[in-house]
Short mmCIF file of C-alpha atoms and ligand atoms in Angstrom, two decimals:
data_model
loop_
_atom_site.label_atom_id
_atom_site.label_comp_id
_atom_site.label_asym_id
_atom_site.label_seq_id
_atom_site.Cartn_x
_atom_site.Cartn_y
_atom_site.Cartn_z
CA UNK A 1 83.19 47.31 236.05
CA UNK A 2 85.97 44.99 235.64
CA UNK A 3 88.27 44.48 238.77
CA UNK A 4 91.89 45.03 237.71
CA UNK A 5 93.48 43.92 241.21
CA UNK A 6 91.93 41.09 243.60
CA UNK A 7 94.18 40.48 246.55
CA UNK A 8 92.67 37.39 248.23
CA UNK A 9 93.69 36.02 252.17
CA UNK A 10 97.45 37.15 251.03
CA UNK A 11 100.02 37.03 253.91
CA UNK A 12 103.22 38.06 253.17
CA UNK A 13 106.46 37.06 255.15
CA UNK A 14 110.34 38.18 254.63
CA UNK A 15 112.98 35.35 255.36
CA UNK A 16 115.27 36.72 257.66
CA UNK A 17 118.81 34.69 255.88
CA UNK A 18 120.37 35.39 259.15
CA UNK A 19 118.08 33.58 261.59
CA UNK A 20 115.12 31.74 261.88
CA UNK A 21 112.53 34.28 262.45
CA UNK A 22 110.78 35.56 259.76
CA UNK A 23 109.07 39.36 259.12
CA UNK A 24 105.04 39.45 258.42
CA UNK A 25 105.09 42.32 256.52
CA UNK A 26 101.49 41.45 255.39
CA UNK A 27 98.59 39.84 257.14
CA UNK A 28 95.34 38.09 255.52
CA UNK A 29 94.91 40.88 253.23
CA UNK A 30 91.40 40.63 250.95
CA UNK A 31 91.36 44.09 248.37
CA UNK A 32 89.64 44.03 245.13
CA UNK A 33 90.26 47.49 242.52
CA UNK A 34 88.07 48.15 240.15
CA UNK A 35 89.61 49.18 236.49
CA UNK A 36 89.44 53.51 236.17
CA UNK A 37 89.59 53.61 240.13
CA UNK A 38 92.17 56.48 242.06
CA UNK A 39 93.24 54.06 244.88
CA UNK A 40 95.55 56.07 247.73
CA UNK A 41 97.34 53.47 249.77
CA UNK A 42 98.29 55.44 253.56
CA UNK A 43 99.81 54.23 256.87
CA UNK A 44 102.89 54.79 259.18
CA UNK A 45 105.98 53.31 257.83
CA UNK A 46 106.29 49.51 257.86
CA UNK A 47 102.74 48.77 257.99
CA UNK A 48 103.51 47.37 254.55
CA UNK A 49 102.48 49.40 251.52
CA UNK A 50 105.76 48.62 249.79
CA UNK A 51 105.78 45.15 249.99
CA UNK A 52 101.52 45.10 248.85
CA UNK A 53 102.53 47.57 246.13
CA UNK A 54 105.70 44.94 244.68
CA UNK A 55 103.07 42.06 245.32
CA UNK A 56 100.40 43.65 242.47
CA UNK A 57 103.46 43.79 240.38
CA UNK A 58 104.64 40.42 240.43
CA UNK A 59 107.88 42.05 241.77
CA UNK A 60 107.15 39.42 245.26
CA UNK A 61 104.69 36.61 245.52
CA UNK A 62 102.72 35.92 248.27
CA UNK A 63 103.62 33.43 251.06
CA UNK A 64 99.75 32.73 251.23
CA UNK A 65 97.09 33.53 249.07
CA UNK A 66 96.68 34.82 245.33
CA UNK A 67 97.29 38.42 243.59
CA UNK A 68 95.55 38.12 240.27
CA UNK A 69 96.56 41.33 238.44
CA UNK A 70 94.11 41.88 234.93
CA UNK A 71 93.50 38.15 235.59
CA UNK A 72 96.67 37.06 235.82
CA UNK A 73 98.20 34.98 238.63
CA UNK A 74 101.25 36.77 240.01
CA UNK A 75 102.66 33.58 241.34
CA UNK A 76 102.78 32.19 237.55
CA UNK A 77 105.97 32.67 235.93
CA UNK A 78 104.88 32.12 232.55
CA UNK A 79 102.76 35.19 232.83
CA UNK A 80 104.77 37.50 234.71
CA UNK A 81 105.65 40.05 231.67
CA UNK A 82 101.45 40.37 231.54
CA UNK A 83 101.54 41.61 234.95
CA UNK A 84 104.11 43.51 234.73
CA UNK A 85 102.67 44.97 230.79
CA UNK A 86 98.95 45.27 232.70
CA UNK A 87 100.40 46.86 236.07
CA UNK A 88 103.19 49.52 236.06
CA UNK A 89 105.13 50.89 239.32
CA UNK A 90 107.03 54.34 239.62
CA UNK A 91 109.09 53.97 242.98
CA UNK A 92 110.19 56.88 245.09
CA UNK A 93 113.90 57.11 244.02
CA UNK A 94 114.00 58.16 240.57
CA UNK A 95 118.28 57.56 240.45
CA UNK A 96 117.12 53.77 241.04
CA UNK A 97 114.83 53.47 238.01
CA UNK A 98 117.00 54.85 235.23
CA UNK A 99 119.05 52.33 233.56
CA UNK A 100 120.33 54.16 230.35
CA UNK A 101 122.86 57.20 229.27
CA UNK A 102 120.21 58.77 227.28
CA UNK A 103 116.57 59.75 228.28
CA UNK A 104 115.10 58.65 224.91
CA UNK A 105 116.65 54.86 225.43
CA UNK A 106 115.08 54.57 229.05
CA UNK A 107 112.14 55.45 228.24
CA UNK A 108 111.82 52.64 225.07
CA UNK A 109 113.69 49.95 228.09
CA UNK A 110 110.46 49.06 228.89
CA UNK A 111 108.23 48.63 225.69
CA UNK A 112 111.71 46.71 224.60
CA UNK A 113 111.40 44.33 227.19
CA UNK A 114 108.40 43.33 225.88
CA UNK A 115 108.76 42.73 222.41
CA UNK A 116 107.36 45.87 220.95
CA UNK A 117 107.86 46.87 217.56
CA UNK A 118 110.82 49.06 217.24
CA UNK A 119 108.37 51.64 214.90
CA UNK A 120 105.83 51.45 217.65
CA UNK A 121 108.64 51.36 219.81
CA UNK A 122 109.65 54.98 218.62
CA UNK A 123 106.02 56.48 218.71
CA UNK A 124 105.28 54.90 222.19
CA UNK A 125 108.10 56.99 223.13
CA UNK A 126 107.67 60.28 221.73
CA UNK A 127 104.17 60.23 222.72
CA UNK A 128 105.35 59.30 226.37
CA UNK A 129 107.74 62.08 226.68
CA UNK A 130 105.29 64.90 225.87
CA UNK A 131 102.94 63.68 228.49
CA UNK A 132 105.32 64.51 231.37
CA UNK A 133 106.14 67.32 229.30
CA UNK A 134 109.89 65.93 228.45
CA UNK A 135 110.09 65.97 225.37
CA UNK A 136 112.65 68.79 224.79
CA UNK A 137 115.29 66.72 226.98
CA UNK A 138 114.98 62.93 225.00
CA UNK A 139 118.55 63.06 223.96
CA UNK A 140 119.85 64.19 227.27
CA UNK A 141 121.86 62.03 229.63
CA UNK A 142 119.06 61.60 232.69
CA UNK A 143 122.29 62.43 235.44
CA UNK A 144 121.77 65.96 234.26
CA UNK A 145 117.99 66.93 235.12
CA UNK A 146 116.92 67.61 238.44
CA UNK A 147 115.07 64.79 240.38
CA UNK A 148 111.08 65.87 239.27
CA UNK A 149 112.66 65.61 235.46
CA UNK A 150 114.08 62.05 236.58
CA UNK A 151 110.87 60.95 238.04
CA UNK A 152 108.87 62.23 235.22
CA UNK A 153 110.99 60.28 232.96
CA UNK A 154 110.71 56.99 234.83
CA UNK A 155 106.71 57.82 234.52
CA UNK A 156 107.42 58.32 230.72
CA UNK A 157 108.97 54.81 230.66
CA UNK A 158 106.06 53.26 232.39
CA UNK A 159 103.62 54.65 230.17
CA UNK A 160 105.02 53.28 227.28
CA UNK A 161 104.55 50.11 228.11
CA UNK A 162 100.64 51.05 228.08
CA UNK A 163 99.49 49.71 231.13
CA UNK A 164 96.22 49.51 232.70
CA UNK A 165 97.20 50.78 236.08
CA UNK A 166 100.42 52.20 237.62
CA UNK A 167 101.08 51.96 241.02
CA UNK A 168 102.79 55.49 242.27
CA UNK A 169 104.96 54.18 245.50
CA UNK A 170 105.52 57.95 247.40
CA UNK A 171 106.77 59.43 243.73
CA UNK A 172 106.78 62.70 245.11
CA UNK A 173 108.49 62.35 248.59
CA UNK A 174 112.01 63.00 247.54
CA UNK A 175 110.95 66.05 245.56
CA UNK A 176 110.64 69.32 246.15
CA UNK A 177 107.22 71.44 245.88
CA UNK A 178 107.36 72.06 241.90
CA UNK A 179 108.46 68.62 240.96
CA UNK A 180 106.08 67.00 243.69
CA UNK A 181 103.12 69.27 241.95
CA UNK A 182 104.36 67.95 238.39
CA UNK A 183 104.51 64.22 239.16
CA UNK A 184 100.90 65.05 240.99
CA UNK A 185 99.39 66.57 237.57
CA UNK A 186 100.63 64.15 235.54
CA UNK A 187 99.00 61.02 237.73
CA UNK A 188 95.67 63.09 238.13
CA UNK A 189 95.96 63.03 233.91
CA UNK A 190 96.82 59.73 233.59
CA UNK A 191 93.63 58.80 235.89
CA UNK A 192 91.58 60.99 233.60
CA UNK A 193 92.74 59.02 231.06
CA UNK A 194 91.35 55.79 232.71
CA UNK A 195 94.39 54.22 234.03
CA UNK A 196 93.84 52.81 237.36
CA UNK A 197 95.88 54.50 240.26
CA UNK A 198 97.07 53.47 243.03
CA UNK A 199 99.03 55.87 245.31
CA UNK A 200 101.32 55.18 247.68
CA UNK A 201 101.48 58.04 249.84
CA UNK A 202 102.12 60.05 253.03
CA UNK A 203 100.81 63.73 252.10
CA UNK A 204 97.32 63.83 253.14
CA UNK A 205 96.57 66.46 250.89
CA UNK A 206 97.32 64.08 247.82
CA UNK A 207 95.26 61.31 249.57
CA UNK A 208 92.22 63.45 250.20
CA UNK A 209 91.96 63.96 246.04
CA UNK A 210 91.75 60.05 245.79
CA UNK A 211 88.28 57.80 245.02
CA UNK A 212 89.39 55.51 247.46
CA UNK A 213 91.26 55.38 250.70
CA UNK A 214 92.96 52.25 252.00
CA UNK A 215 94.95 52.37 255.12
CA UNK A 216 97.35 50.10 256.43
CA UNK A 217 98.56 49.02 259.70
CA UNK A 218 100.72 46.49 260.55
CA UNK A 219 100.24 44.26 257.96
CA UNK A 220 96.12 44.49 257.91
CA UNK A 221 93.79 47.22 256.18
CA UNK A 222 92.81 48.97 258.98
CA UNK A 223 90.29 51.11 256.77
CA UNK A 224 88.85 51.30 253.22
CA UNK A 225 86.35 53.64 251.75
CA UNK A 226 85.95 57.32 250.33
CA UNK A 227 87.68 60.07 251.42
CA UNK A 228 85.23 61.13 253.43
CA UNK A 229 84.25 57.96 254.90
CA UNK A 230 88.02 57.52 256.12
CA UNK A 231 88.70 60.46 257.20
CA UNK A 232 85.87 60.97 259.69
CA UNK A 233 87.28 58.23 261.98
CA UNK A 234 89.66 60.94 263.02
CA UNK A 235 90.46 58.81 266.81
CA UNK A 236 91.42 55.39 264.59
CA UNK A 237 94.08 57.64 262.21
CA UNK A 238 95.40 59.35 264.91
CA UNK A 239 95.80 55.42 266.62
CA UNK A 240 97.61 54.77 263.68
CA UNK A 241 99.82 57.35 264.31
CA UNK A 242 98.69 59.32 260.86
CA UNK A 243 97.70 63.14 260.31
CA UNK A 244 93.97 64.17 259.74
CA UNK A 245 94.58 65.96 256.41
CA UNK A 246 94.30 70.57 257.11
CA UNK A 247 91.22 70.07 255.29
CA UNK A 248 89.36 67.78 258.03
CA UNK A 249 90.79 69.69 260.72
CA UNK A 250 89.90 73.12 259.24
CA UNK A 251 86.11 71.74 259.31
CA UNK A 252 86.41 70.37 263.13
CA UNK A 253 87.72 73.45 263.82
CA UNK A 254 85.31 75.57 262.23
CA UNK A 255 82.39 73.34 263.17
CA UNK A 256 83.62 74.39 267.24
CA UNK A 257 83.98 78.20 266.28
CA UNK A 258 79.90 77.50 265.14
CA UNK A 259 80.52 77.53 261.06
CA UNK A 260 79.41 74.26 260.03
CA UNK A 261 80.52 72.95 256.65
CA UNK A 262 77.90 70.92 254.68
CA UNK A 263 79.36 67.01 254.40
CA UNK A 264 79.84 67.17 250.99
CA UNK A 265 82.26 70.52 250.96
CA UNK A 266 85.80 68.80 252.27
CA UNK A 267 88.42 69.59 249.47
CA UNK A 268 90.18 72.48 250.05
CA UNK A 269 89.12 74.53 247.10
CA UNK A 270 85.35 74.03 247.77
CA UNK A 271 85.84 74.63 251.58
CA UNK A 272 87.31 77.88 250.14
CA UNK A 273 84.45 78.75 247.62
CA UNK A 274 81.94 77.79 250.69
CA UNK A 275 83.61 80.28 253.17
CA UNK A 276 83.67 83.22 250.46
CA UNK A 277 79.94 82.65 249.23
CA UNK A 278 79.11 83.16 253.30
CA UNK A 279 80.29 86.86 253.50
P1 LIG B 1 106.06 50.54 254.23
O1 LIG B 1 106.28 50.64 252.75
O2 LIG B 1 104.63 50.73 254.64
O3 LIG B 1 106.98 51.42 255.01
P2 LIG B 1 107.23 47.87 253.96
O4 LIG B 1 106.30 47.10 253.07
O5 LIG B 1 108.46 48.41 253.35
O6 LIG B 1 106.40 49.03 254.70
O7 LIG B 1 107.65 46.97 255.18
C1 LIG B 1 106.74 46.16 255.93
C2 LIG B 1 107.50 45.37 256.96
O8 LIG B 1 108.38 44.44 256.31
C3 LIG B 1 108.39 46.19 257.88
O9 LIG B 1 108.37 45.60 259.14
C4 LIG B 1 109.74 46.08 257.24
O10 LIG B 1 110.76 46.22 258.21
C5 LIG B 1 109.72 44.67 256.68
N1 LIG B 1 110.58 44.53 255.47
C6 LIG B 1 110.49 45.26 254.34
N2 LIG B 1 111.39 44.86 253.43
C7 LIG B 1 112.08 43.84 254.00
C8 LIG B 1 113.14 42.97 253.57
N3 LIG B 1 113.67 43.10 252.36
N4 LIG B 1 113.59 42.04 254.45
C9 LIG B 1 113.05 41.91 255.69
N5 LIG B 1 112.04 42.67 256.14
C10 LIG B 1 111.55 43.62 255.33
MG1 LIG B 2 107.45 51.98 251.62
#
């Protein structure tokens, strides 16, 4: 397996234009994602999953260390439209990420920018529109659809630039319950696909469906591993100041009342097939 993101010793500071002082928003980070991996990125707000996610874009450099994204530096400026053609980002304000008048045109702003064809231009964006199920609406104006239609259209212009991975920074968290279960569906498609994910996010119940768990705090990765793995260091989350997802708490819980869940069983829907097999 080929690693699509290595993140080596990278510290990351903000220059405060106002004083001297300056922010670490990042702190000796090392992370290294394989290509095809579901990568959720949690921790309280400001430990820095913003800045790493703009970093593996080439959207900031780092003050320290190397980002190599599909190989290439991010600090290179002569190869920045390869990162940013190998590594996609969907941001959590869909009203920031649509430029144009018309949905077709924002979704072929991207592929544009990077020389496409126009004729492959036109198919990139067709095809991109029926995967978030858009379609229908390419010659609206994007002001008109609610905000899951916006965000699925700023998906659809990400994946028609074709990247390898897309980096999801809390897509659903200004949506409500449909559109957050939309945007969810399509990223759990686009990983079967084998893009690489990486989700930025603060639902627990979207992180638990991950391959991978990182958590941040304060600038460092304070843990990395499966789901499961993560998760059972319920006294370090809570430290962090983050939620056990139901699921883990439905097992502690159940584990005191004297049902004990085998270690494997910890999504919700085989925690429910395991409780109505016992009766
Ligand atoms: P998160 O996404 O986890 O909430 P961020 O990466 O946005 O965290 O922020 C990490 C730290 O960097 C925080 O202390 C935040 O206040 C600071 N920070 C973020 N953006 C800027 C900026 N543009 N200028 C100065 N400090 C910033
Ligand atoms: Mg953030």
């Amino acid at each position: 397996m080929s690693k699509i993101i290595k993140v080596e010793n990278v510290t990351f500071e903000y220059q405060k234009y106002d004083e001297e002082a300056t922010v670490k928003a990042l702190d000796t980070i090392n992370l290294e994602i394989e290509e095809g991996q579901f990568v959720a990125l949690i921790g309280r707000n400001g430990s820095g999953k913003s800045t790493l996610s703009k970093l593996l874009n080439g959207l900031l450099v780092p003050t320290e260390g190397k980002v190599y994204v599909n190989g290439y530096d991010v600090s290179n400026e002569e190869t920045l439209l390869n990162v940013r053609q190998s590594c996609g980002m969907v941001f959590q304000n869909p009203d920031n990420q649509l430029v144009s008048s018309i949905v077709e045109d924002d979704v072929a702003f991207g592929p544009e920018n990077l020389g496409v064809d126009p004729k492959e231009i036109r198919e990139r964006v067709d095809s991109a529109l029926k995967a978030v199920n858009m379609y229908d609406y390419r010659l609206k104006p994007p002001h008109l659809l609610s905000g899951g239609q916006k965000q699925r259209i700023a998906v659809a212009g990400v994946i028609a630039m074709k990247p390898k991975c897309i980096i999801f920074d809390e897509p659903t968290a200004m949506l409500d319950p449909k559109g957050r279960k939309d945007i969810m569906r399509i990223i759990h498609d686009l990983h079967e696909e084998g893009k690489t994910i990486i989700l930025v996010t603060h639902f627990m119940d979207e992180a638990i469906l991950s391959d991978r768990v990182v958590i941040l705090d304060r600038g460092k990765i304070l843990l990395d591993g499966t789901p499961k793995e993560v998760f059972s260091n319920a006294e370090i989350i809570k430290e962090a100041s983050l939620e056990l997802p139901m699921e883990i708490e439905l097992k502690t819980r159940l584990k005191k009342e004297g049902i004990e869940l085998p270690e494997d069983v910890f999504r919700s829907e085989e925690i429910i097939d395991y409780l109505c097999q016992l009766k």
